[in-house]
PDB file of C-alpha atoms in Angstrom:
ATOM      1  CA  MET A 881     -31.636  17.224 -23.362  1.00 47.00           C
ATOM      2  CA  GLU A 882     -30.030  15.016 -20.723  1.00 50.00           C
ATOM      3  CA  CYS A 883     -27.408  13.768 -23.182  1.00 59.00           C
ATOM      4  CA  SER A 884     -26.650  17.351 -24.249  1.00 77.00           C
ATOM      5  CA  TYR A 885     -26.262  18.407 -20.634  1.00 80.00           C
ATOM      6  CA  GLU A 886     -23.913  15.502 -19.893  1.00 80.00           C
ATOM      7  CA  ALA A 887     -21.845  16.304 -22.987  1.00 83.00           C
ATOM      8  CA  LEU A 888     -21.580  19.947 -21.908  1.00 86.00           C
ATOM      9  CA  ARG A 889     -20.668  18.932 -18.356  1.00 84.00           C
ATOM     10  CA  ASP A 890     -17.907  16.660 -19.612  1.00 86.00           C
ATOM     11  CA  TRP A 891     -16.588  19.366 -21.949  1.00 89.00           C
ATOM     12  CA  VAL A 892     -16.441  21.868 -19.094  1.00 88.00           C
ATOM     13  CA  TYR A 893     -14.604  19.343 -16.911  1.00 88.00           C
ATOM     14  CA  ASP A 894     -12.036  18.628 -19.632  1.00 88.00           C
ATOM     15  CA  ASN A 895     -11.686  22.259 -20.778  1.00 92.00           C
ATOM     16  CA  TYR A 896     -12.219  24.268 -17.605  1.00 92.00           C
ATOM     17  CA  GLU A 897      -9.815  27.044 -18.659  1.00 93.00           C
ATOM     18  CA  ALA A 898     -11.775  27.743 -21.859  1.00 94.00           C
ATOM     19  CA  ALA A 899     -15.074  27.375 -19.982  1.00 94.00           C
ATOM     20  CA  TYR A 900     -13.918  29.942 -17.426  1.00 94.00           C
ATOM     21  CA  CYS A 901     -12.980  32.464 -20.120  1.00 94.00           C
ATOM     22  CA  LEU A 902     -16.181  31.934 -22.096  1.00 95.00           C
ATOM     23  CA  GLY A 903     -18.441  31.913 -19.036  1.00 94.00           C
ATOM     24  CA  THR A 904     -17.067  35.051 -17.450  1.00 95.00           C
ATOM     25  CA  GLY A 905     -16.949  36.698 -20.880  1.00 94.00           C
ATOM     26  CA  ALA A 906     -20.621  35.925 -21.464  1.00 95.00           C
ATOM     27  CA  LEU A 907     -21.598  37.306 -18.041  1.00 94.00           C
ATOM     28  CA  THR A 908     -19.575  40.470 -18.603  1.00 94.00           C
ATOM     29  CA  LEU A 909     -21.067  40.953 -22.076  1.00 93.00           C
ATOM     30  CA  GLY A 910     -24.581  40.379 -20.735  1.00 94.00           C
ATOM     31  CA  ALA A 911     -24.088  42.958 -17.991  1.00 93.00           C
ATOM     32  CA  TRP A 912     -22.691  45.440 -20.545  1.00 91.00           C
ATOM     33  CA  LEU A 913     -25.630  44.976 -22.924  1.00 92.00           C
ATOM     34  CA  MET A 914     -28.118  45.558 -20.108  1.00 93.00           C
ATOM     35  CA  ASP A 915     -26.387  48.761 -19.028  1.00 91.00           C
ATOM     36  CA  SER A 916     -28.042  51.844 -20.526  1.00 90.00           C
ATOM     37  CA  LYS A 917     -24.770  53.731 -20.162  1.00 88.00           C
ATOM     38  CA  ARG A 918     -22.615  50.905 -21.500  1.00 89.00           C
ATOM     39  CA  ASN A 919     -20.714  53.022 -24.018  1.00 89.00           C
ATOM     40  CA  GLU A 920     -19.638  55.425 -21.297  1.00 89.00           C
ATOM     41  CA  ARG A 921     -18.452  52.515 -19.177  1.00 90.00           C
ATOM     42  CA  LYS A 922     -16.849  50.411 -21.881  1.00 91.00           C
ATOM     43  CA  ALA A 923     -13.337  50.844 -20.465  1.00 93.00           C
ATOM     44  CA  ALA A 924     -14.546  49.789 -17.015  1.00 93.00           C
ATOM     45  CA  TYR A 925     -16.098  46.593 -18.396  1.00 93.00           C
ATOM     46  CA  ILE A 926     -12.962  45.744 -20.370  1.00 94.00           C
ATOM     47  CA  SER A 927     -10.773  46.378 -17.326  1.00 95.00           C
ATOM     48  CA  GLY A 928     -13.086  44.301 -15.155  1.00 94.00           C
ATOM     49  CA  TYR A 929     -13.010  41.364 -17.548  1.00 94.00           C
ATOM     50  CA  MET A 930      -9.226  41.520 -17.819  1.00 96.00           C
ATOM     51  CA  GLY A 931      -9.057  41.553 -14.012  1.00 96.00           C
ATOM     52  CA  ILE A 932     -11.268  38.446 -13.863  1.00 95.00           C
ATOM     53  CA  LEU A 933      -9.004  36.693 -16.365  1.00 95.00           C
ATOM     54  CA  ALA A 934      -5.942  37.653 -14.312  1.00 96.00           C
ATOM     55  CA  LEU A 935      -7.580  36.214 -11.183  1.00 94.00           C
ATOM     56  CA  GLY A 936      -8.247  32.999 -13.100  1.00 95.00           C
ATOM     57  CA  VAL A 937      -4.599  32.769 -14.127  1.00 95.00           C
ATOM     58  CA  LEU A 938      -3.519  33.138 -10.494  1.00 95.00           C
ATOM     59  CA  LEU A 939      -5.977  30.522  -9.237  1.00 95.00           C
ATOM     60  CA  GLU A 940      -5.503  27.999 -12.047  1.00 96.00           C
ATOM     61  CA  PRO A 941      -2.504  26.236 -10.429  1.00 97.00           C
ATOM     62  CA  CYS A 942      -4.669  25.779  -7.311  1.00 97.00           C
ATOM     63  CA  VAL A 943      -7.179  23.638  -9.218  1.00 96.00           C
ATOM     64  CA  ASN A 944      -4.934  22.092 -11.874  1.00 97.00           C
ATOM     65  CA  VAL A 945      -4.244  18.605 -10.518  1.00 96.00           C
ATOM     66  CA  THR A 946      -1.004  18.260 -12.501  1.00 94.00           C
ATOM     67  CA  SER A 947       0.510  21.626 -11.506  1.00 96.00           C
ATOM     68  CA  SER A 948       3.265  21.943  -8.905  1.00 95.00           C
ATOM     69  CA  LEU A 949       3.722  25.689  -9.464  1.00 96.00           C
ATOM     70  CA  TYR A 950       2.463  26.580  -5.970  1.00 95.00           C
ATOM     71  CA  GLY A 951       3.847  23.563  -4.154  1.00 95.00           C
ATOM     72  CA  ASP A 952       5.066  20.041  -4.736  1.00 95.00           C
ATOM     73  CA  VAL A 953       2.270  17.578  -5.497  1.00 97.00           C
ATOM     74  CA  LEU A 954       2.458  14.016  -6.775  1.00 98.00           C
ATOM     75  CA  SER A 955       0.128  13.665  -9.763  1.00 97.00           C
ATOM     76  CA  HIS A 956       1.906  10.779 -11.496  1.00 97.00           C
ATOM     77  CA  GLY A 957       4.986   8.613 -11.270  1.00 96.00           C
ATOM     78  CA  SER A 958       7.752   7.990 -13.776  1.00 95.00           C
ATOM     79  CA  ARG A 959       6.474   7.946 -17.342  1.00 96.00           C
ATOM     80  CA  SER A 960       9.207   5.509 -18.320  1.00 95.00           C
ATOM     81  CA  SER A 961       7.939   2.661 -16.135  1.00 93.00           C
ATOM     82  CA  LYS A 962       4.657   0.866 -16.845  1.00 96.00           C
ATOM     83  CA  LYS A 963       3.350   1.182 -13.315  1.00 98.00           C
ATOM     84  CA  VAL A 964      -0.133   2.410 -12.414  1.00 98.00           C
ATOM     85  CA  ALA A 965      -1.561   3.295  -9.010  1.00 98.00           C
ATOM     86  CA  LEU A 966      -5.268   2.782  -8.365  1.00 98.00           C
ATOM     87  CA  THR A 967      -6.555   5.162  -5.690  1.00 98.00           C
ATOM     88  CA  PHE A 968      -9.917   5.298  -3.934  1.00 98.00           C
ATOM     89  CA  ASP A 969     -11.390   8.402  -2.306  1.00 98.00           C
ATOM     90  CA  ASP A 970     -14.128   9.367   0.167  1.00 98.00           C
ATOM     91  CA  GLY A 971     -14.305   6.118   2.139  1.00 97.00           C
ATOM     92  CA  PRO A 972     -14.420   4.086   4.109  1.00 98.00           C
ATOM     93  CA  HIS A 973     -17.969   3.058   3.230  1.00 98.00           C
ATOM     94  CA  ARG A 974     -19.612   0.129   4.962  1.00 97.00           C
ATOM     95  CA  HIS A 975     -20.819  -1.443   1.688  1.00 97.00           C
ATOM     96  CA  ASN A 976     -18.515  -0.156  -1.047  1.00 98.00           C
ATOM     97  CA  THR A 977     -15.150  -0.528   0.667  1.00 98.00           C
ATOM     98  CA  PRO A 978     -15.480  -4.273   1.430  1.00 98.00           C
ATOM     99  CA  GLU A 979     -16.563  -4.867  -2.185  1.00 98.00           C
ATOM    100  CA  VAL A 980     -13.550  -2.971  -3.534  1.00 98.00           C
ATOM    101  CA  LEU A 981     -11.229  -4.858  -1.177  1.00 98.00           C
ATOM    102  CA  LYS A 982     -12.702  -8.163  -2.341  1.00 98.00           C
ATOM    103  CA  VAL A 983     -12.027  -7.410  -6.018  1.00 98.00           C
ATOM    104  CA  LEU A 984      -8.490  -6.207  -5.295  1.00 98.00           C
ATOM    105  CA  GLU A 985      -7.765  -9.370  -3.334  1.00 98.00           C
ATOM    106  CA  GLU A 986      -9.117 -11.575  -6.114  1.00 98.00           C
ATOM    107  CA  GLU A 987      -7.021  -9.728  -8.686  1.00 98.00           C
ATOM    108  CA  GLY A 988      -3.885  -9.614  -6.528  1.00 98.00           C
ATOM    109  CA  VAL A 989      -3.658  -5.826  -6.732  1.00 98.00           C
ATOM    110  CA  LYS A 990      -2.417  -3.369  -4.108  1.00 98.00           C
ATOM    111  CA  ALA A 991      -3.978   0.093  -4.115  1.00 98.00           C
ATOM    112  CA  SER A 992      -4.161   3.323  -2.102  1.00 98.00           C
ATOM    113  CA  PHE A 993      -7.152   4.585  -0.120  1.00 98.00           C
ATOM    114  CA  PHE A 994      -7.534   8.257   0.760  1.00 98.00           C
ATOM    115  CA  CYS A 995      -9.977   8.187   3.635  1.00 98.00           C
ATOM    116  CA  VAL A 996     -12.149  10.895   5.144  1.00 98.00           C
ATOM    117  CA  GLY A 997     -11.450  11.180   8.867  1.00 98.00           C
ATOM    118  CA  GLN A 998     -15.116  11.436   9.823  1.00 97.00           C
ATOM    119  CA  ASN A 999     -15.874   8.190   7.990  1.00 98.00           C
ATOM    120  CA  ALA A1000     -12.813   6.502   9.494  1.00 98.00           C
ATOM    121  CA  PHE A1001     -14.075   7.483  12.940  1.00 96.00           C
ATOM    122  CA  ASP A1002     -17.380   5.722  12.152  1.00 97.00           C
ATOM    123  CA  TYR A1003     -15.822   2.602  10.594  1.00 98.00           C
ATOM    124  CA  PRO A1004     -12.364   2.093  12.151  1.00 98.00           C
ATOM    125  CA  TRP A1005     -12.417  -1.665  11.439  1.00 98.00           C
ATOM    126  CA  LEU A1006     -12.538  -0.939   7.707  1.00 98.00           C
ATOM    127  CA  ILE A1007      -9.401   1.197   7.980  1.00 98.00           C
ATOM    128  CA  LYS A1008      -7.695  -1.744   9.689  1.00 98.00           C
ATOM    129  CA  ASP A1009      -8.968  -4.096   6.967  1.00 98.00           C
ATOM    130  CA  ILE A1010      -7.425  -1.846   4.309  1.00 98.00           C
ATOM    131  CA  GLN A1011      -4.087  -1.875   6.129  1.00 98.00           C
ATOM    132  CA  LYS A1012      -4.174  -5.633   6.772  1.00 98.00           C
ATOM    133  CA  ALA A1013      -4.735  -6.271   3.067  1.00 98.00           C
ATOM    134  CA  GLY A1014      -1.476  -4.442   2.313  1.00 98.00           C
ATOM    135  CA  HIS A1015      -2.944  -1.284   0.832  1.00 98.00           C
ATOM    136  CA  LEU A1016      -1.742   2.254   1.521  1.00 98.00           C
ATOM    137  CA  VAL A1017      -3.913   4.422   3.765  1.00 98.00           C
ATOM    138  CA  GLY A1018      -3.795   8.177   3.185  1.00 98.00           C
ATOM    139  CA  SER A1019      -5.850  11.090   4.478  1.00 98.00           C
ATOM    140  CA  HIS A1020      -8.566  12.930   2.565  1.00 98.00           C
ATOM    141  CA  SER A1021      -9.135  15.597   5.236  1.00 98.00           C
ATOM    142  CA  PHE A1022     -11.530  15.248   8.174  1.00 98.00           C
ATOM    143  CA  THR A1023     -14.857  16.321   6.624  1.00 98.00           C
ATOM    144  CA  HIS A1024     -14.029  16.670   2.899  1.00 97.00           C
ATOM    145  CA  ARG A1025     -14.292  20.458   2.851  1.00 97.00           C
ATOM    146  CA  ASN A1026     -13.016  22.372  -0.164  1.00 97.00           C
ATOM    147  CA  PHE A1027      -9.780  24.070   0.912  1.00 97.00           C
ATOM    148  CA  LEU A1028     -10.396  26.961  -1.495  1.00 96.00           C
ATOM    149  CA  ALA A1029     -13.447  27.888   0.608  1.00 96.00           C
ATOM    150  CA  CYS A1030     -11.617  27.525   3.948  1.00 95.00           C
ATOM    151  CA  THR A1031      -9.577  29.925   5.994  1.00 97.00           C
ATOM    152  CA  PRO A1032      -5.946  28.823   6.360  1.00 97.00           C
ATOM    153  CA  ARG A1033      -6.645  27.845   9.981  1.00 97.00           C
ATOM    154  CA  LYS A1034      -9.691  25.752   9.073  1.00 98.00           C
ATOM    155  CA  ALA A1035      -7.819  23.965   6.279  1.00 98.00           C
ATOM    156  CA  GLU A1036      -5.003  23.182   8.721  1.00 98.00           C
ATOM    157  CA  GLU A1037      -7.543  21.650  11.105  1.00 98.00           C
ATOM    158  CA  GLU A1038      -8.971  19.537   8.268  1.00 98.00           C
ATOM    159  CA  ILE A1039      -5.525  18.247   7.289  1.00 98.00           C
ATOM    160  CA  LEU A1040      -4.346  17.623  10.854  1.00 98.00           C
ATOM    161  CA  GLU A1041      -7.526  16.044  12.253  1.00 98.00           C
ATOM    162  CA  GLY A1042      -7.958  13.823   9.201  1.00 98.00           C
ATOM    163  CA  SER A1043      -4.495  12.366   9.675  1.00 98.00           C
ATOM    164  CA  LEU A1044      -4.742  12.106  13.479  1.00 98.00           C
ATOM    165  CA  VAL A1045      -7.873   9.938  13.317  1.00 98.00           C
ATOM    166  CA  LEU A1046      -6.180   7.527  10.910  1.00 98.00           C
ATOM    167  CA  GLU A1047      -2.959   7.458  12.918  1.00 98.00           C
ATOM    168  CA  ALA A1048      -4.877   6.654  16.089  1.00 98.00           C
ATOM    169  CA  ILE A1049      -6.621   3.737  14.378  1.00 98.00           C
ATOM    170  CA  LEU A1050      -3.533   2.335  12.667  1.00 98.00           C
ATOM    171  CA  ASN A1051      -0.899   3.308  15.226  1.00 97.00           C
ATOM    172  CA  ASP A1052       1.221   4.422  12.298  1.00 97.00           C
ATOM    173  CA  LYS A1053       2.263   7.697  10.686  1.00 97.00           C
ATOM    174  CA  ILE A1054       0.208   8.935   7.710  1.00 98.00           C
ATOM    175  CA  ARG A1055       2.599  10.043   4.977  1.00 98.00           C
ATOM    176  CA  TYR A1056       0.231  11.005   2.158  1.00 98.00           C
ATOM    177  CA  TYR A1057      -2.924  13.088   1.883  1.00 98.00           C
ATOM    178  CA  ARG A1058      -5.195  14.224  -0.914  1.00 98.00           C
ATOM    179  CA  PRO A1059      -6.888  17.658  -0.835  1.00 98.00           C
ATOM    180  CA  PRO A1060     -10.647  17.307  -1.449  1.00 98.00           C
ATOM    181  CA  TYR A1061     -11.522  17.943  -5.108  1.00 96.00           C
ATOM    182  CA  GLY A1062      -7.793  18.351  -5.758  1.00 97.00           C
ATOM    183  CA  ASN A1063      -8.077  22.025  -4.738  1.00 97.00           C
ATOM    184  CA  ARG A1064      -5.362  23.621  -2.633  1.00 97.00           C
ATOM    185  CA  TYR A1065      -3.644  26.910  -1.862  1.00 97.00           C
ATOM    186  CA  PRO A1066       0.160  27.116  -1.553  1.00 97.00           C
ATOM    187  CA  TRP A1067      -0.118  27.365   2.240  1.00 97.00           C
ATOM    188  CA  ASN A1068      -2.110  24.118   2.359  1.00 98.00           C
ATOM    189  CA  ILE A1069       0.769  22.282   0.706  1.00 98.00           C
ATOM    190  CA  LYS A1070       3.319  23.905   3.022  1.00 97.00           C
ATOM    191  CA  TYR A1071       1.304  22.917   6.079  1.00 98.00           C
ATOM    192  CA  GLY A1072       1.078  19.317   4.880  1.00 98.00           C
ATOM    193  CA  GLU A1073       4.838  19.308   4.377  1.00 97.00           C
ATOM    194  CA  SER A1074       5.307  20.597   7.950  1.00 98.00           C
ATOM    195  CA  LEU A1075       3.479  17.452   9.086  1.00 97.00           C
ATOM    196  CA  ARG A1076       5.765  15.363   6.857  1.00 97.00           C
ATOM    197  CA  MET A1077       2.906  14.489   4.513  1.00 98.00           C
ATOM    198  CA  ARG A1078       2.990  14.718   0.738  1.00 97.00           C
ATOM    199  CA  ALA A1079       0.010  15.859  -1.329  1.00 98.00           C
ATOM    200  CA  VAL A1080      -1.177  13.303  -3.873  1.00 98.00           C
ATOM    201  CA  LEU A1081      -3.422  14.211  -6.794  1.00 98.00           C
ATOM    202  CA  TRP A1082      -4.023  12.243 -10.004  1.00 98.00           C
ATOM    203  CA  SER A1083      -3.466  12.059 -13.769  1.00 98.00           C
ATOM    204  CA  ASN A1084      -6.282   9.728 -14.836  1.00 98.00           C
ATOM    205  CA  SER A1085      -9.894  10.362 -13.799  1.00 97.00           C
ATOM    206  CA  PRO A1086     -12.826   8.451 -15.314  1.00 97.00           C
ATOM    207  CA  ARG A1087     -15.276  10.662 -13.384  1.00 96.00           C
ATOM    208  CA  ASP A1088     -16.841   7.631 -11.761  1.00 97.00           C
ATOM    209  CA  TRP A1089     -18.801   9.927  -9.411  1.00 95.00           C
ATOM    210  CA  GLN A1090     -21.058  10.663 -12.404  1.00 94.00           C
ATOM    211  CA  ARG A1091     -22.065   6.974 -12.440  1.00 95.00           C
ATOM    212  CA  PRO A1092     -22.037   6.790 -16.271  1.00 94.00           C
ATOM    213  CA  GLY A1093     -21.991   2.976 -16.230  1.00 97.00           C
ATOM    214  CA  ALA A1094     -19.300   0.417 -15.433  1.00 98.00           C
ATOM    215  CA  GLY A1095     -18.344   0.028 -19.093  1.00 98.00           C
ATOM    216  CA  ILE A1096     -17.762   3.741 -19.587  1.00 97.00           C
ATOM    217  CA  ILE A1097     -15.765   4.035 -16.356  1.00 98.00           C
ATOM    218  CA  ALA A1098     -13.502   1.188 -17.481  1.00 98.00           C
ATOM    219  CA  GLU A1099     -13.223   2.591 -21.004  1.00 98.00           C
ATOM    220  CA  ARG A1100     -12.211   6.029 -19.767  1.00 97.00           C
ATOM    221  CA  VAL A1101      -9.433   4.639 -17.566  1.00 98.00           C
ATOM    222  CA  ILE A1102      -8.151   2.242 -20.225  1.00 98.00           C
ATOM    223  CA  ASN A1103      -8.190   4.711 -23.115  1.00 97.00           C
ATOM    224  CA  SER A1104      -6.322   7.359 -21.099  1.00 96.00           C
ATOM    225  CA  ALA A1105      -3.846   5.045 -19.353  1.00 97.00           C
ATOM    226  CA  LYS A1106      -0.179   6.029 -19.468  1.00 97.00           C
ATOM    227  CA  PRO A1107       2.858   4.742 -17.562  1.00 98.00           C
ATOM    228  CA  GLY A1108       3.033   6.260 -14.094  1.00 98.00           C
ATOM    229  CA  ASP A1109      -0.650   7.160 -13.919  1.00 98.00           C
ATOM    230  CA  ILE A1110      -2.441   7.759 -10.645  1.00 98.00           C
ATOM    231  CA  VAL A1111      -6.053   6.757 -11.255  1.00 98.00           C
ATOM    232  CA  LEU A1112      -8.800   8.526  -9.307  1.00 98.00           C
ATOM    233  CA  LEU A1113     -11.663   6.249  -8.259  1.00 98.00           C
ATOM    234  CA  HIS A1114     -14.096   6.308  -5.332  1.00 98.00           C
ATOM    235  CA  ASP A1115     -15.237   3.849  -2.689  1.00 98.00           C
ATOM    236  CA  GLY A1116     -17.259   6.428  -0.760  1.00 97.00           C
ATOM    237  CA  GLY A1117     -19.609   9.329  -1.365  1.00 95.00           C
ATOM    238  CA  GLY A1118     -22.576   7.314  -2.601  1.00 95.00           C
ATOM    239  CA  ASP A1119     -23.376   4.227  -4.637  1.00 96.00           C
ATOM    240  CA  ARG A1120     -20.095   2.958  -6.139  1.00 98.00           C
ATOM    241  CA  SER A1121     -21.365  -0.356  -7.511  1.00 98.00           C
ATOM    242  CA  GLN A1122     -20.435   0.750 -11.037  1.00 98.00           C
ATOM    243  CA  THR A1123     -16.855   1.397  -9.937  1.00 98.00           C
ATOM    244  CA  VAL A1124     -16.674  -2.019  -8.294  1.00 98.00           C
ATOM    245  CA  LYS A1125     -18.015  -3.663 -11.450  1.00 98.00           C
ATOM    246  CA  ALA A1126     -15.529  -1.781 -13.646  1.00 98.00           C
ATOM    247  CA  LEU A1127     -12.470  -2.811 -11.624  1.00 98.00           C
ATOM    248  CA  PRO A1128     -11.896  -6.337 -13.076  1.00 98.00           C
ATOM    249  CA  THR A1129     -12.098  -4.956 -16.627  1.00 98.00           C
ATOM    250  CA  ILE A1130      -9.667  -2.126 -15.846  1.00 98.00           C
ATOM    251  CA  ILE A1131      -7.200  -4.443 -14.136  1.00 98.00           C
ATOM    252  CA  GLY A1132      -7.439  -7.204 -16.728  1.00 98.00           C
ATOM    253  CA  ASN A1133      -7.018  -4.912 -19.733  1.00 98.00           C
ATOM    254  CA  LEU A1134      -4.116  -2.887 -18.355  1.00 98.00           C
ATOM    255  CA  ARG A1135      -2.378  -6.003 -17.056  1.00 98.00           C
ATOM    256  CA  SER A1136      -2.611  -7.598 -20.510  1.00 98.00           C
ATOM    257  CA  ARG A1137      -0.845  -4.496 -21.873  1.00 97.00           C
ATOM    258  CA  GLY A1138       2.043  -4.955 -19.450  1.00 97.00           C
ATOM    259  CA  PHE A1139       1.033  -2.545 -16.705  1.00 98.00           C
ATOM    260  CA  GLU A1140       1.897  -3.311 -13.089  1.00 98.00           C
ATOM    261  CA  PHE A1141      -0.348  -2.111 -10.276  1.00 98.00           C
ATOM    262  CA  VAL A1142       1.397  -0.534  -7.303  1.00 98.00           C
ATOM    263  CA  ARG A1143       0.662   1.674  -4.312  1.00 98.00           C
ATOM    264  CA  VAL A1144       1.269   5.422  -4.557  1.00 98.00           C
ATOM    265  CA  ASP A1145       4.380   5.134  -2.395  1.00 97.00           C
ATOM    266  CA  GLU A1146       5.825   2.609  -4.868  1.00 96.00           C
ATOM    267  CA  LEU A1147       5.513   4.797  -7.970  1.00 89.00           C
TER     268      LEU A1147
END
């Protein structure tokens, strides 16, 4: 049962548009079948389902990490150059972040860290360690709240406060930020631009937060790798020992295939 659940979860993640249509369709059909006057209300159910689909079409660019329809986002670099950017979210973490930094140093790789302001406030020395090692520091909001569930004002506070904490620690301007979960409204992007920050998403996600095993994490990155990829990994949000263990395999394999590892601002 667990394997079936994991397979279904992965299918939904990879095919969220189809899952949305099927899921809402099943709920609408179930409600219709339970309605004793369903035949009299058939047109209302059809109209309601079409309205739900229309809402999904409008919201899809807000959750599609490769879409710039509602505002400019960086999800990958040039596809003609074999450069890849490793990125790490949700840190800094007192155990995971030093381990990630150690592997990157040993491998001679520069990466990008999108840090949660609240965590940066707790571990400012780790933010400085990231900068000293030559990596890019970006913001990942202040508390990691989903912007789709925030008022415009609250999302602005998340974006601004997340960057201000990092700027105070580093005494430097933060130029890049990543919306939590990759979710954003058009006005979130515009507000980030008003602060002279660019939104960064991703094009390669091994779903390391699922902790499927270091081998699977590495395999997912390697099998999907394309020139210009921005790879989504995590150094915060829980136990990331599998991600740390997968890093040497990811770096070694892609490097042997001619890929160069760069920071997001170098793509």
